[in-house]
Short mmCIF file of C-alpha atoms and ligand atoms in Angstrom, two decimals:
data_model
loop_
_atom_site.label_atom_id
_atom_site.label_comp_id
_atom_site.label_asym_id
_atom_site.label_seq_id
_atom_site.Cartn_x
_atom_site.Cartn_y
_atom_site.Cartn_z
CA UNK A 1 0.00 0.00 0.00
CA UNK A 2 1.34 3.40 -0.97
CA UNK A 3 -0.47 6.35 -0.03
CA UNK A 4 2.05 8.66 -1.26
CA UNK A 5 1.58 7.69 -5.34
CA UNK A 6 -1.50 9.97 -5.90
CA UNK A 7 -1.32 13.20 -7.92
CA UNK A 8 2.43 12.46 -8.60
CA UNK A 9 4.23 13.65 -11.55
CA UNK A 10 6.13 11.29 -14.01
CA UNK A 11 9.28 12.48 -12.57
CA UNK A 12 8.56 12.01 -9.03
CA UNK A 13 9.72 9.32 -6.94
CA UNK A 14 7.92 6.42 -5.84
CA UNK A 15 7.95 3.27 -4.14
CA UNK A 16 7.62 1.70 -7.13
CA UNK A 17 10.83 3.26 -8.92
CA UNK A 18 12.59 3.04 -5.65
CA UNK A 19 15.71 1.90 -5.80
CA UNK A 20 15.16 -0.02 -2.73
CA UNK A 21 17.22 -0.73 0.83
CA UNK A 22 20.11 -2.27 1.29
CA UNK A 23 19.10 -5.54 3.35
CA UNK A 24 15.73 -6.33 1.53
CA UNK A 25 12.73 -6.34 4.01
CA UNK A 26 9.01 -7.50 3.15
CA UNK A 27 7.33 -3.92 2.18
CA UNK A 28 6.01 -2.07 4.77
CA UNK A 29 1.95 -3.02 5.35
CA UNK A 30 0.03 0.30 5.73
CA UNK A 31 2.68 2.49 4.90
CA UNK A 32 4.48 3.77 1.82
CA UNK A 33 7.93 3.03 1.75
CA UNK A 34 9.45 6.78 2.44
CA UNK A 35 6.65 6.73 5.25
CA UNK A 36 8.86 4.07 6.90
CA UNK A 37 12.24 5.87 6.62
CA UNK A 38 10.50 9.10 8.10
CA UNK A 39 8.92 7.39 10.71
CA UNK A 40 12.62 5.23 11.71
CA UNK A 41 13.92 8.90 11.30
CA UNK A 42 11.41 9.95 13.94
CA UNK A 43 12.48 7.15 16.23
CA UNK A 44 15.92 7.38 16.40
CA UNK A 45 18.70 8.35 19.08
CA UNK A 46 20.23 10.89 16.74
CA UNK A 47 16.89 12.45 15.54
CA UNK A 48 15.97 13.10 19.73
CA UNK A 49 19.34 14.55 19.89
CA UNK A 50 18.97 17.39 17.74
CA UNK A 51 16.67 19.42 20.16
CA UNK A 52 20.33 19.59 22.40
CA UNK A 53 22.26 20.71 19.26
CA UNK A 54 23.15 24.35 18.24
CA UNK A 55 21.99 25.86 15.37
CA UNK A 56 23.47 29.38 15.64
CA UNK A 57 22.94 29.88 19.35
CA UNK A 58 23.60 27.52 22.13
CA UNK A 59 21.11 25.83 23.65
CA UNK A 60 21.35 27.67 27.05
CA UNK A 61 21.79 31.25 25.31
CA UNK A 62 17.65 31.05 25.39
CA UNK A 63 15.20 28.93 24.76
CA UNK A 64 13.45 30.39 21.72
CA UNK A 65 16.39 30.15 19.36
CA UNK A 66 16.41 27.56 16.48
CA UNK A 67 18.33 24.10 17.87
CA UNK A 68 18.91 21.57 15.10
CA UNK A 69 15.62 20.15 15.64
CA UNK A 70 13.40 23.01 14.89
CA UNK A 71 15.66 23.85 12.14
CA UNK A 72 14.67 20.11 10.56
CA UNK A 73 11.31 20.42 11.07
CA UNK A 74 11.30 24.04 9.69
CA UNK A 75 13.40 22.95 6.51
CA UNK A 76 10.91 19.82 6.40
CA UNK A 77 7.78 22.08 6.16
CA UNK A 78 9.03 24.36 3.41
CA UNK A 79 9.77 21.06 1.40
CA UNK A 80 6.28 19.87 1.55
CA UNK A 81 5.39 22.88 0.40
CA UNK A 82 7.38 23.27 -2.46
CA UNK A 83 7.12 19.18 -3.12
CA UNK A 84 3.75 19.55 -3.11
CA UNK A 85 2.77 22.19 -5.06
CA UNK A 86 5.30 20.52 -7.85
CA UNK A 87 3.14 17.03 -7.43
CA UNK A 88 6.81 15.60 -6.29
CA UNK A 89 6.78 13.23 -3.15
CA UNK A 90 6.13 14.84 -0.42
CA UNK A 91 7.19 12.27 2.44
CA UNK A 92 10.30 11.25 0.75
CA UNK A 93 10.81 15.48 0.82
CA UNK A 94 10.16 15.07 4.86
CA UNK A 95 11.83 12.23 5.33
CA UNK A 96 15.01 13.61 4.39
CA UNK A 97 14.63 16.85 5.29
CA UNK A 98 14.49 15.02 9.05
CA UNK A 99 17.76 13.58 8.23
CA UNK A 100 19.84 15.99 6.78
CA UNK A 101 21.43 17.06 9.91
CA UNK A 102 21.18 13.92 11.66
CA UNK A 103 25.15 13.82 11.85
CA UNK A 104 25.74 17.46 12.75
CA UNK A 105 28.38 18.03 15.96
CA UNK A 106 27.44 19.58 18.81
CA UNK A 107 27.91 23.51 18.67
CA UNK A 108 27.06 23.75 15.14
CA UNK A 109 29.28 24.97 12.02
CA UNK A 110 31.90 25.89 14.68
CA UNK A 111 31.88 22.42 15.71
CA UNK A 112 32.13 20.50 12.51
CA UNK A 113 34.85 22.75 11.67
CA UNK A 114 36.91 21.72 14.72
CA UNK A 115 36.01 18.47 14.19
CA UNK A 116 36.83 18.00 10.40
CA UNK A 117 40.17 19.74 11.55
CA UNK A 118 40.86 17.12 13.85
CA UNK A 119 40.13 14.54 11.38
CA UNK A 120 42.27 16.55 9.08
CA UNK A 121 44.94 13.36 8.51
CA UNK A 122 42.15 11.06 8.98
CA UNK A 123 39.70 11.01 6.06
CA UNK A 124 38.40 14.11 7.52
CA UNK A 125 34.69 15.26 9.12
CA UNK A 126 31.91 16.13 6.84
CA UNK A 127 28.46 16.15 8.67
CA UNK A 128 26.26 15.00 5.44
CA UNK A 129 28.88 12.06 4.70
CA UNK A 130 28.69 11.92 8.87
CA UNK A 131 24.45 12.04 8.70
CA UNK A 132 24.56 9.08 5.96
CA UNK A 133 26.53 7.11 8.37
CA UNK A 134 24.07 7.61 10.99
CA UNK A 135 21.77 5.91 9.09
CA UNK A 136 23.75 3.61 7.25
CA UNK A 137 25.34 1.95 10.30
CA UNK A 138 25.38 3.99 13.99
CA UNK A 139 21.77 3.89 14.45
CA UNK A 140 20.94 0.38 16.83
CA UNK A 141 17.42 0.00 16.43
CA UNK A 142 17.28 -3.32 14.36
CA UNK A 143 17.68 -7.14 15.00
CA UNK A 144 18.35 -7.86 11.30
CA UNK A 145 20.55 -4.96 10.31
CA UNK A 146 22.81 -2.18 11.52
CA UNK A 147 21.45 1.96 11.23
CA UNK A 148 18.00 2.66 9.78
CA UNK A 149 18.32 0.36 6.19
CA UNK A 150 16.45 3.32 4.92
CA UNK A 151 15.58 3.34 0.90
CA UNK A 152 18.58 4.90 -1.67
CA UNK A 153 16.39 7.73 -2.42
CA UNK A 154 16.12 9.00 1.47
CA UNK A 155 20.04 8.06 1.62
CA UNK A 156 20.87 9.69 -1.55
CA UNK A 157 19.10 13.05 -0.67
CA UNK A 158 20.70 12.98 2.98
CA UNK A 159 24.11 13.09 0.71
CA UNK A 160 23.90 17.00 -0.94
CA UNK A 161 27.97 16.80 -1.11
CA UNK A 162 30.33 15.00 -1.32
CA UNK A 163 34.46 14.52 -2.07
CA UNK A 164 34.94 12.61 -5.39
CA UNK A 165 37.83 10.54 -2.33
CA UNK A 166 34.82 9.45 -0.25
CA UNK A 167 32.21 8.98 -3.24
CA UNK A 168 34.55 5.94 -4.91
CA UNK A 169 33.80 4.27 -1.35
CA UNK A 170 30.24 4.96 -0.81
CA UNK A 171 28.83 2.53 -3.16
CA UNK A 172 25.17 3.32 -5.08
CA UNK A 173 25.05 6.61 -3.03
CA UNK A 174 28.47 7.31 -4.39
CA UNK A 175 28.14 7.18 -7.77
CA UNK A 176 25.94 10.00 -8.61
CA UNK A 177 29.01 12.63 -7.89
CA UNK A 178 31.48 10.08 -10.02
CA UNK A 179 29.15 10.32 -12.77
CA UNK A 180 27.92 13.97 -12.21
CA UNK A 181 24.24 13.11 -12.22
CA UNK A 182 21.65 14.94 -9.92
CA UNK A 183 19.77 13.70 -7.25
CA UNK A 184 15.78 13.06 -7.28
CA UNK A 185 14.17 16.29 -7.46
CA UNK A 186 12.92 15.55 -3.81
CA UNK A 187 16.74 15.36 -2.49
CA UNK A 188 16.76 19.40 -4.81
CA UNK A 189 13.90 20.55 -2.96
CA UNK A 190 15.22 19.42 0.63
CA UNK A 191 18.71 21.11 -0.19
CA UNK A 192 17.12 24.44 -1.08
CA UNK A 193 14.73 24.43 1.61
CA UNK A 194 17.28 24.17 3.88
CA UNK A 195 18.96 27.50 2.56
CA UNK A 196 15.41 28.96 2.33
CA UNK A 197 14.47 27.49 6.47
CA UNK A 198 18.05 28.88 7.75
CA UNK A 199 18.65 32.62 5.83
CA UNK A 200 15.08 33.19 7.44
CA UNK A 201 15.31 31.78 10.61
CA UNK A 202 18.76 33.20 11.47
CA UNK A 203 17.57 36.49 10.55
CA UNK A 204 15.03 35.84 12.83
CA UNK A 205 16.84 34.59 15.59
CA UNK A 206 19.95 37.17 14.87
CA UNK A 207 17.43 40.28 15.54
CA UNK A 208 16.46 38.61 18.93
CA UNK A 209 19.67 38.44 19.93
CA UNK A 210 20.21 41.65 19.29
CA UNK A 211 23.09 41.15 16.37
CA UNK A 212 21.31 42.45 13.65
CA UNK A 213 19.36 45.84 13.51
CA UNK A 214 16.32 46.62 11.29
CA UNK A 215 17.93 49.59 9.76
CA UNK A 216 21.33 47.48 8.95
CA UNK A 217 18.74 44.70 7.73
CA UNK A 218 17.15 47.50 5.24
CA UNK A 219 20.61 47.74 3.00
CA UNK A 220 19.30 43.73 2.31
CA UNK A 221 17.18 44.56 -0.74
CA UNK A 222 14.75 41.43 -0.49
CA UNK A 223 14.03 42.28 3.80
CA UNK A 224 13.66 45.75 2.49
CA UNK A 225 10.59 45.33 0.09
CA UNK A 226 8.42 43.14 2.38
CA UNK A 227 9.74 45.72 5.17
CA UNK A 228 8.08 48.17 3.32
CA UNK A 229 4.89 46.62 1.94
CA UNK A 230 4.15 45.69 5.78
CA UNK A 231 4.60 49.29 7.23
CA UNK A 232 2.64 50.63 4.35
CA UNK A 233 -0.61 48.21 5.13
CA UNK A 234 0.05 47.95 9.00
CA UNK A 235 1.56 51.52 10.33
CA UNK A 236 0.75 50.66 13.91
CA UNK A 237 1.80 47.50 14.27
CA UNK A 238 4.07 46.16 17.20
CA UNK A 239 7.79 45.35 16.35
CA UNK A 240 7.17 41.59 17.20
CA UNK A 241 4.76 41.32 14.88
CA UNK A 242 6.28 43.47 12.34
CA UNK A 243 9.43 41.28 11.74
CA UNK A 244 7.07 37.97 11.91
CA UNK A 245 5.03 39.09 9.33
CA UNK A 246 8.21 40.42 7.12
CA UNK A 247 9.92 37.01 7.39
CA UNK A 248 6.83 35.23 6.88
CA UNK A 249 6.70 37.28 3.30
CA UNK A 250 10.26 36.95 3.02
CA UNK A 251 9.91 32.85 2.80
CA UNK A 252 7.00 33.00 1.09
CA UNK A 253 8.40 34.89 -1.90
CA UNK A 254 11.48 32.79 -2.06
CA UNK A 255 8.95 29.98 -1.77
CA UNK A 256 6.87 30.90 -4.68
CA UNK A 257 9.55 32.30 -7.06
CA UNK A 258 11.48 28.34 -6.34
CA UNK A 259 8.08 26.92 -6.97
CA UNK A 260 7.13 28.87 -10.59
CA UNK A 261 10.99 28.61 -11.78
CA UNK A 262 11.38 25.22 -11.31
CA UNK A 263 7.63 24.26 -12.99
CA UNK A 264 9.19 26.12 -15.97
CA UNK A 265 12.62 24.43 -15.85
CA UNK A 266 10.65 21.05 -15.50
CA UNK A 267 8.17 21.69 -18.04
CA UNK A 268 10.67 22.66 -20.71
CA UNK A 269 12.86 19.85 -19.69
CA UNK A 270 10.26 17.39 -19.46
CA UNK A 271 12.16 14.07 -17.68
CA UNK A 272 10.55 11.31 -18.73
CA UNK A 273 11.35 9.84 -15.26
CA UNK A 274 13.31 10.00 -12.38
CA UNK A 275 16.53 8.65 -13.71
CA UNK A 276 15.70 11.02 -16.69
CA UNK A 277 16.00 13.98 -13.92
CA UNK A 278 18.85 12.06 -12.52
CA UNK A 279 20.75 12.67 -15.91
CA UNK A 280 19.87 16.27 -16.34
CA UNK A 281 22.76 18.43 -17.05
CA UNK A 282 21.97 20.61 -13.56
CA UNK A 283 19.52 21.08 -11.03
CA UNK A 284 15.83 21.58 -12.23
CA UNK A 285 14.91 23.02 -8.95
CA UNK A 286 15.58 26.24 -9.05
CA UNK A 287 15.74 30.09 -8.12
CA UNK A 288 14.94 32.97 -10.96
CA UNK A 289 18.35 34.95 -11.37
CA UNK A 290 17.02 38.07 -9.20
CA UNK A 291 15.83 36.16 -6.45
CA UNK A 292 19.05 34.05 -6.34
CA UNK A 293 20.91 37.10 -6.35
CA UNK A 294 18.69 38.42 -3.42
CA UNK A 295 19.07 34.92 -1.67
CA UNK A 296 22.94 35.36 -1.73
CA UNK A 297 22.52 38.69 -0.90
CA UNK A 298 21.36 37.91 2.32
CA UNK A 299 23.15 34.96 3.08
CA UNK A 300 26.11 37.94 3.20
CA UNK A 301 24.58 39.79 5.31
CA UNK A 302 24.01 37.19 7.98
CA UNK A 303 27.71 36.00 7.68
CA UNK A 304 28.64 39.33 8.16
CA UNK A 305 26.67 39.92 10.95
CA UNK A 306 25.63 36.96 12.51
CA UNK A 307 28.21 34.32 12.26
CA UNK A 308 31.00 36.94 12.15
CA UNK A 309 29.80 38.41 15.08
CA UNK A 310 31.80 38.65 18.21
CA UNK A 311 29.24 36.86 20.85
CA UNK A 312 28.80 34.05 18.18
CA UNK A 313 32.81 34.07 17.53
CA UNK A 314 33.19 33.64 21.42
CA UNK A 315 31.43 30.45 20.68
CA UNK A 316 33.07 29.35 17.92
CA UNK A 317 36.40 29.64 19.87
CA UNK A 318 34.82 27.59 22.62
CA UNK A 319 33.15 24.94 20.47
CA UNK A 320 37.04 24.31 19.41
CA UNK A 321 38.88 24.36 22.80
CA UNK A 322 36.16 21.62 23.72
CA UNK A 323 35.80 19.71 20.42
CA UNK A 324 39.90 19.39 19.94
CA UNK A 325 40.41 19.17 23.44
CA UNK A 326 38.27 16.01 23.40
CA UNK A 327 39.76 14.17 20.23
CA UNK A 328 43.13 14.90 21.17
CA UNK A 329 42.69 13.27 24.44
CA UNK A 330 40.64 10.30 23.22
CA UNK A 331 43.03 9.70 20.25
CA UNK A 332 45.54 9.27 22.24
CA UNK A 333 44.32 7.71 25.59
CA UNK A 334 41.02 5.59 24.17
CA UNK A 335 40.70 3.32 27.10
CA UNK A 336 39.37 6.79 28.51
CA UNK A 337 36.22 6.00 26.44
CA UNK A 338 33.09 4.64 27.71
CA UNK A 339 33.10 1.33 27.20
CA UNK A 340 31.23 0.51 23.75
CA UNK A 341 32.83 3.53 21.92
CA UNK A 342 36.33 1.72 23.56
CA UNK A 343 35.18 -1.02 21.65
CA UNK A 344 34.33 0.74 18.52
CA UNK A 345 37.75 2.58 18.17
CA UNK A 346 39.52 -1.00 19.01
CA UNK A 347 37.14 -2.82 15.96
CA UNK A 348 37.62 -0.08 13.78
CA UNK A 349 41.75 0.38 14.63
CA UNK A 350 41.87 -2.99 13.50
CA UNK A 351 40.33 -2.59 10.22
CA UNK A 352 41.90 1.04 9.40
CA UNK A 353 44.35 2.07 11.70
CA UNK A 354 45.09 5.01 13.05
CA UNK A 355 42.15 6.03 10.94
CA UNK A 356 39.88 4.03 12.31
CA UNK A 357 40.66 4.68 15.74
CA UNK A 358 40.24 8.40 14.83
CA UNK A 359 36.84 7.51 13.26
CA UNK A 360 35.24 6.40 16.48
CA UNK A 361 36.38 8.93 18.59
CA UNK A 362 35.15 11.32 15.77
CA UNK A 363 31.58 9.20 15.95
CA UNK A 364 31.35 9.60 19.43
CA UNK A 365 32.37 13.56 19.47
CA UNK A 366 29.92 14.10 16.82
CA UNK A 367 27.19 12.35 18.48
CA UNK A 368 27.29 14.43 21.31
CA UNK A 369 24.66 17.21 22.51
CA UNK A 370 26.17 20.81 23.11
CA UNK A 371 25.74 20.01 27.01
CA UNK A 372 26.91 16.99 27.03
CA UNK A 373 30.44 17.86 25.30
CA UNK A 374 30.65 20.63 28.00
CA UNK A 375 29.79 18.11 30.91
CA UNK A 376 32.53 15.40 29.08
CA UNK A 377 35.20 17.91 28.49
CA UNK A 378 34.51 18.81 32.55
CA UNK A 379 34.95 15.15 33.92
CA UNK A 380 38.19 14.79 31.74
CA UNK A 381 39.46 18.41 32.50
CA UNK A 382 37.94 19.54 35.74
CA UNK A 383 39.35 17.85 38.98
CA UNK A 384 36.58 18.72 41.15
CA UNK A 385 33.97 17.48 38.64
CA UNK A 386 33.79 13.21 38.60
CA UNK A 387 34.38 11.53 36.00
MG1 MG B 401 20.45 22.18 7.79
#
């Protein structure tokens, strides 16, 4: 049973087309098959631990910021949208819009950039390649299998990049960036709406936080029009609701221009299929020039002002003290590891080396909440805290 094949475009995915899992399991009985790899999504360790995981701020900066939960299930909504207003499948869209970030560190871009310089000799730390993993093989859930044995299409949009290194080792997944093909349309939509969920939301939380002001935010041409068109019809209205309803326009113009521009690029390509998309010479989801211009345009702005800002840099320089302080010490003294990620780093050592041993230390750094990296780098650092 597949509840997710009506109204679907030609060129959407489908159970039917999928390319299926990689341990074969009886289909699923009142489900469609992306239904299943959202709802394993839903249950798993790493999807729980998001709500603990920065986005921009960390977690105990406030508790109305963005964590990396939110952020999914912001990204996943836009998706849908866009999915299905394109008659494209919208639970496949979900599904990996859940994942994407399943493998982020703890203390966000600050953290996978310590991390992936730790790694540095070591195959290095890429939290897409890192969220694929999650679900390929960290994930304990199953009797049968290790991870989430979700379907290639969920796996394949979960991978946006990847190193041509680690794509001759990834199998299936792999070969899409050997061959320069694209990705379902689904995995096109969850990439963009992940731009589309953060350049809005970090705006949003950035103004909050008091590191952006309105009249900075007004040299941003595309904040500056719906800025406009809301004081114009609402005069009196309260700041709070005043920047809601300007980033609620903002996403919904970035929304619709995405949804017309791609219709066009479709329609004029016309994929027979998916593996017709799949061998497209670029992306058929798309932004019109102007509004990809204004997209970039703000994603400046917030690098500028956000990420680049001293409070958030503070962080940044912590998130590295406590991410390379940990590696470094569980490199080289892994008996210092609780006991199954012990075990994990002596498995893998055996099968890579150095490498390998690096590896699990990196899986267990990576799968830790922003708290509970503080609270581990305390027991290992801190003499009056235990261990
Ligand atoms: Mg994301």
């Amino acid at each position: 049973m597949n509840s997710d094949a009506t109204n679907l475009a030609a060129w959407a995915a489908t159970d039917e087309k999928s390319r299926g899992r990689r341990y074969t399991e009886a289909p699923p009985t009142f489900r469609g098959e992306f239904q299943r790899d959202r709802d394993r999504i839903i249950h798993s360790t790493a999807f729980r631990r998001l709500v603990y995981k920065t986005q921009v701020f960390v977690n105990h900066e406030g508790d109305l910021y963005r964590t990396r939960l939110t952020h999914s299930i912001e990204v996943a909504q836009i998706a849908r949208t866009i999915a299905r207003a394109l008659q494209l499948n919208e639970t496949l869209c979900e599904a990996i819009c859940l994942a994407h970030d399943l493998g982020h560190t703890p203390f966000g871009h600050a953290g996978q950039d310590a991390l992936n310089e730790c790694m540095k000799s070591y195959g290095g730390f890429e939290h897409n390649l890192q969220s694929l993993r999650v679900v390929d093989e960290l994930e304990e859930r199953y009797a049968a299998f290790p991870g989430l044995n979700l379907t290639f299409e969920t796996r394949e949009g979960i991978l946006k990049h990847c190193s041509l290194n680690n794509a001759r080792q990834l199998g299936d997944v792999g070969e899409r960036f050997l061959k320069r093909e694209q990705p379902s349309l689904e995995a096109q939509i969850a990439n963009l709406a992940d731009e589309i969920a953060y350049n809005n939301h970090d705006l949003d939380d950035g103004l909050r936080a008091g590191l952006l002001t309105i009249d900075e935010l007004r040299e941003v041409p595309v904040f500056r029009r719906q800025h406009d068109v809301v004081l114009a019809t609402y005069p009196e209205v309260s700041d709070r609701r005043l920047i809601h309803e300007v980033v609620r326009r903002m996403i919904n113009y970035v929304v619709t221009d995405l949804i017309e521009t791609s219709a066009a690029a479709i329609g004029e390509a016309a994929p027979a299929d998916v593996d017709a998309v799949r061998q497209h010479s670029g992306s058929l989801i798309q932004f019109s020039d102007p509004v990809r211009t204004e997209h970039l345009e703000l994603k400046r702005h917030l690098r500028d002002h956000v990420y680049r800002h001293y409070r958030v840099l503070r962080m940044t320089n912590k998130a590295n003290t406590v991410i390379s302080g940990l590696f470094e010490t569980f490199f080289k003294r892994p008996e210092l590891l609780p006991t199954e990620h012990f075990e994990s780093a002596r498995d893998l050592e055996s099968q890579a080396g150095e490498a390998g041993r690096a590896r699990a230390v990196a899986d267990y750094i990576a799968g830790m909440t922003d708290r509970y990296a503080i609270t581990e780098y305390e027991r290992l650092f801190d003499p009056a805290k235990r261990s």
